[in-house]
């Protein structure tokens, strides 16, 4: 399906408006979302942040990618009908990765030196948490997504760090929905049509129903997306 420039523009306008409405209407859980996400963040506090020499409140040092942000909101988490599996933390700075190596070596903590050299860190004491230097969904399938424009890591770092959510810097809702739509073109047309209906309706109940339908289309790409953050992970993706 070919999309002309006017359709792309409308998609962006509709999506931004939808995500703005969503953030305004959803209530943030004071206990940092559901129990699974809370547990992952607590582990990151003890294992990831200290090893990179940063703190959750440090601006422009990191952002939490993927769907974790969605699970901060009980209503959305319930609609998704799943729970966060992994916690993906993107830490682009060279100084932080140099600090990591020194920290691990000094404290005699075992790690995969080849992966760390490639910008990937998977702590053995917290296998559900991974750190990366770059956010690049095209690694799912380089040939398939070679012409797809995903938001770059520097831009995401800037937009994610505008305001902390629950004490952490998360990828904005807009960028989460945007990359999920681009990873799954079969869903994109359906979501775009629903976005148009959402924007154009003035009926409150109908707007709520459409919103729920859109949210329920978000899941389904996590198996593929688990391996997109670094080249060495791409060959693990099974179609």
CSV table of N, CA and C in Angstrom, one decimal, residues 19-82:
chain,number,residue,atom,x,y,z
A,19,UNK,N,-2.4,10.9,21.0
A,19,UNK,CA,-1.5,10.6,22.1
A,19,UNK,C,-1.6,11.8,23.2
A,20,UNK,N,-1.8,13.0,22.7
A,20,UNK,CA,-1.9,14.1,23.6
A,20,UNK,C,-3.2,13.9,24.5
A,21,UNK,N,-4.3,13.5,23.8
A,21,UNK,CA,-5.5,13.3,24.6
A,21,UNK,C,-5.4,12.1,25.5
A,22,UNK,N,-4.6,11.1,25.1
A,22,UNK,CA,-4.5,9.9,25.9
A,22,UNK,C,-3.7,10.2,27.2
A,23,UNK,N,-2.6,11.0,27.1
A,23,UNK,CA,-1.8,11.3,28.2
A,23,UNK,C,-2.6,12.2,29.2
A,24,UNK,N,-3.5,13.1,28.7
A,24,UNK,CA,-4.3,14.0,29.5
A,24,UNK,C,-5.4,13.2,30.2
A,25,UNK,N,-5.9,12.2,29.6
A,25,UNK,CA,-7.1,11.5,30.2
A,25,UNK,C,-6.7,10.3,31.1
A,26,UNK,N,-5.5,9.7,30.9
A,26,UNK,CA,-5.1,8.6,31.7
A,26,UNK,C,-4.6,9.0,33.0
A,27,UNK,N,-4.8,8.3,34.0
A,27,UNK,CA,-4.3,8.6,35.4
A,27,UNK,C,-3.1,7.7,35.7
A,28,UNK,N,-2.0,8.4,36.0
A,28,UNK,CA,-0.8,7.7,36.3
A,28,UNK,C,-0.9,7.0,37.7
A,29,UNK,N,-0.4,5.8,37.7
A,29,UNK,CA,-0.4,5.0,39.0
A,29,UNK,C,0.7,5.6,39.9
A,30,UNK,N,0.3,5.9,41.1
A,30,UNK,CA,1.3,6.5,42.0
A,30,UNK,C,2.4,5.5,42.4
A,31,UNK,N,2.1,4.2,42.3
A,31,UNK,CA,3.0,3.2,42.6
A,31,UNK,C,3.8,2.7,41.4
A,32,UNK,N,4.0,3.5,40.4
A,32,UNK,CA,4.7,3.2,39.2
A,32,UNK,C,4.1,2.1,38.4
A,33,UNK,N,2.9,2.1,38.1
A,33,UNK,CA,2.3,1.2,37.2
A,33,UNK,C,2.0,-0.2,37.9
A,34,UNK,N,2.0,-1.2,37.1
A,34,UNK,CA,1.7,-2.6,37.6
A,34,UNK,C,2.9,-3.2,38.3
A,35,UNK,N,2.6,-4.3,39.0
A,35,UNK,CA,3.7,-4.9,39.8
A,35,UNK,C,4.9,-5.4,39.0
A,36,UNK,N,4.6,-5.9,37.8
A,36,UNK,CA,5.7,-6.4,37.0
A,36,UNK,C,6.7,-5.3,36.6
A,37,UNK,N,6.1,-4.2,36.2
A,37,UNK,CA,7.0,-3.1,35.8
A,37,UNK,C,7.7,-2.5,37.0
A,38,UNK,N,7.0,-2.4,38.1
A,38,UNK,CA,7.6,-1.9,39.3
A,38,UNK,C,8.8,-2.7,39.7
A,39,UNK,N,8.7,-4.0,39.6
A,39,UNK,CA,9.7,-4.9,40.0
A,39,UNK,C,11.0,-4.7,39.1
A,40,UNK,N,10.7,-4.6,37.8
A,40,UNK,CA,11.8,-4.4,36.8
A,40,UNK,C,12.5,-3.0,37.1
A,41,UNK,N,11.8,-2.0,37.4
A,41,UNK,CA,12.4,-0.7,37.7
A,41,UNK,C,13.2,-0.7,38.9
A,42,UNK,N,12.7,-1.4,39.9
A,42,UNK,CA,13.5,-1.6,41.2
A,42,UNK,C,14.8,-2.3,40.9
A,43,UNK,N,14.8,-3.3,40.1
A,43,UNK,CA,16.0,-4.0,39.7
A,43,UNK,C,17.0,-3.1,39.0
A,44,UNK,N,16.4,-2.3,38.1
A,44,UNK,CA,17.2,-1.4,37.3
A,44,UNK,C,17.9,-0.4,38.2
A,45,UNK,N,17.2,0.1,39.3
A,45,UNK,CA,17.7,1.0,40.3
A,45,UNK,C,19.0,0.5,40.9
A,46,UNK,N,19.0,-0.8,41.2
A,46,UNK,CA,20.1,-1.5,41.9
A,46,UNK,C,21.2,-2.0,41.0
A,47,UNK,N,20.8,-2.3,39.8
A,47,UNK,CA,21.8,-3.0,38.9
A,47,UNK,C,22.2,-2.2,37.7
A,48,UNK,N,21.3,-1.6,37.0
A,48,UNK,CA,21.7,-0.9,35.7
A,48,UNK,C,22.2,0.5,36.0
A,49,UNK,N,21.5,1.4,36.7
A,49,UNK,CA,21.9,2.8,36.9
A,49,UNK,C,23.2,2.9,37.6
A,50,UNK,N,23.4,2.2,38.7
A,50,UNK,CA,24.7,2.4,39.4
A,50,UNK,C,25.9,1.9,38.5
A,51,UNK,N,25.7,0.8,37.8
A,51,UNK,CA,26.8,0.3,36.9
A,51,UNK,C,27.2,1.2,35.8
A,52,UNK,N,26.3,2.1,35.4
A,52,UNK,CA,26.6,3.1,34.3
A,52,UNK,C,26.9,4.4,34.9
A,53,UNK,N,26.9,4.5,36.3
A,53,UNK,CA,27.2,5.8,36.9
A,53,UNK,C,26.2,6.9,36.8
A,54,UNK,N,24.9,6.5,36.6
A,54,UNK,CA,23.9,7.5,36.5
A,54,UNK,C,22.7,7.2,37.5
A,55,UNK,N,21.8,8.1,37.6
A,55,UNK,CA,20.6,7.9,38.4
A,55,UNK,C,19.4,8.1,37.6
A,56,UNK,N,18.3,7.5,38.0
A,56,UNK,CA,17.0,7.7,37.3
A,56,UNK,C,16.6,9.1,37.0
A,57,UNK,N,17.0,10.0,37.9
A,57,UNK,CA,16.6,11.4,37.7
A,57,UNK,C,17.6,12.2,36.8
A,58,UNK,N,18.7,11.6,36.4
A,58,UNK,CA,19.6,12.3,35.5
A,58,UNK,C,19.0,12.6,34.1
A,59,UNK,N,19.0,13.8,33.7
A,59,UNK,CA,18.5,14.2,32.4
A,59,UNK,C,19.5,13.9,31.3
A,60,UNK,N,18.9,13.6,30.1
A,60,UNK,CA,19.7,13.4,28.9
A,60,UNK,C,20.8,12.4,29.0
A,61,UNK,N,20.6,11.4,29.8
A,61,UNK,CA,21.5,10.3,29.9
A,61,UNK,C,21.0,8.9,29.4
A,62,UNK,N,19.7,8.8,29.5
A,62,UNK,CA,19.0,7.5,29.1
A,62,UNK,C,17.6,7.8,28.8
A,63,UNK,N,16.9,6.7,28.2
A,63,UNK,CA,15.5,6.7,28.2
A,63,UNK,C,15.1,5.2,28.2
A,64,UNK,N,13.9,4.9,28.7
A,64,UNK,CA,13.4,3.5,28.7
A,64,UNK,C,12.5,3.4,27.5
A,65,UNK,N,12.9,2.4,26.6
A,65,UNK,CA,12.2,2.2,25.3
A,65,UNK,C,11.1,1.2,25.4
A,66,UNK,N,10.5,0.9,24.2
A,66,UNK,CA,9.5,-0.1,24.2
A,66,UNK,C,8.2,0.2,24.8
A,67,UNK,N,7.5,-0.8,25.3
A,67,UNK,CA,6.1,-0.6,25.8
A,67,UNK,C,6.0,-0.3,27.2
A,68,UNK,N,7.1,-0.2,28.0
A,68,UNK,CA,7.0,0.0,29.4
A,68,UNK,C,6.2,1.1,29.8
A,69,UNK,N,6.3,2.2,29.1
A,69,UNK,CA,5.5,3.5,29.4
A,69,UNK,C,4.0,3.2,29.5
A,70,UNK,N,3.6,2.3,28.6
A,70,UNK,CA,2.1,2.0,28.5
A,70,UNK,C,1.6,1.4,29.8
A,71,UNK,N,2.5,0.7,30.5
A,71,UNK,CA,2.1,0.0,31.7
A,71,UNK,C,2.1,0.8,33.0
A,72,UNK,N,2.4,2.1,32.8
A,72,UNK,CA,2.4,3.0,34.0
A,72,UNK,C,0.9,3.4,34.3
A,73,UNK,N,0.0,3.2,33.3
A,73,UNK,CA,-1.4,3.6,33.4
A,73,UNK,C,-2.3,2.3,33.6
A,74,UNK,N,-2.9,2.1,34.8
A,74,UNK,CA,-3.7,1.0,35.0
A,74,UNK,C,-4.7,0.7,34.0
A,75,UNK,N,-5.4,1.7,33.5
A,75,UNK,CA,-6.5,1.5,32.5
A,75,UNK,C,-5.9,1.0,31.2
A,76,UNK,N,-4.8,1.5,30.8
A,76,UNK,CA,-4.2,1.0,29.5
A,76,UNK,C,-3.6,-0.4,29.7
A,77,UNK,N,-3.0,-0.6,30.8
A,77,UNK,CA,-2.4,-1.9,31.1
A,77,UNK,C,-3.5,-3.0,31.1
A,78,UNK,N,-4.7,-2.7,31.6
A,78,UNK,CA,-5.8,-3.6,31.6
A,78,UNK,C,-6.2,-3.9,30.2
A,79,UNK,N,-6.3,-2.9,29.4
A,79,UNK,CA,-6.8,-3.0,28.0
A,79,UNK,C,-5.8,-3.8,27.2
A,80,UNK,N,-4.5,-3.7,27.5
A,80,UNK,CA,-3.4,-4.4,26.7
A,80,UNK,C,-3.5,-5.9,27.1
A,81,UNK,N,-4.0,-6.2,28.2
A,81,UNK,CA,-4.2,-7.6,28.6
A,81,UNK,C,-2.8,-8.4,28.6
A,82,UNK,N,-1.7,-7.7,28.9
A,82,UNK,CA,-0.5,-8.4,29.0
A,82,UNK,C,0.4,-7.7,30.1
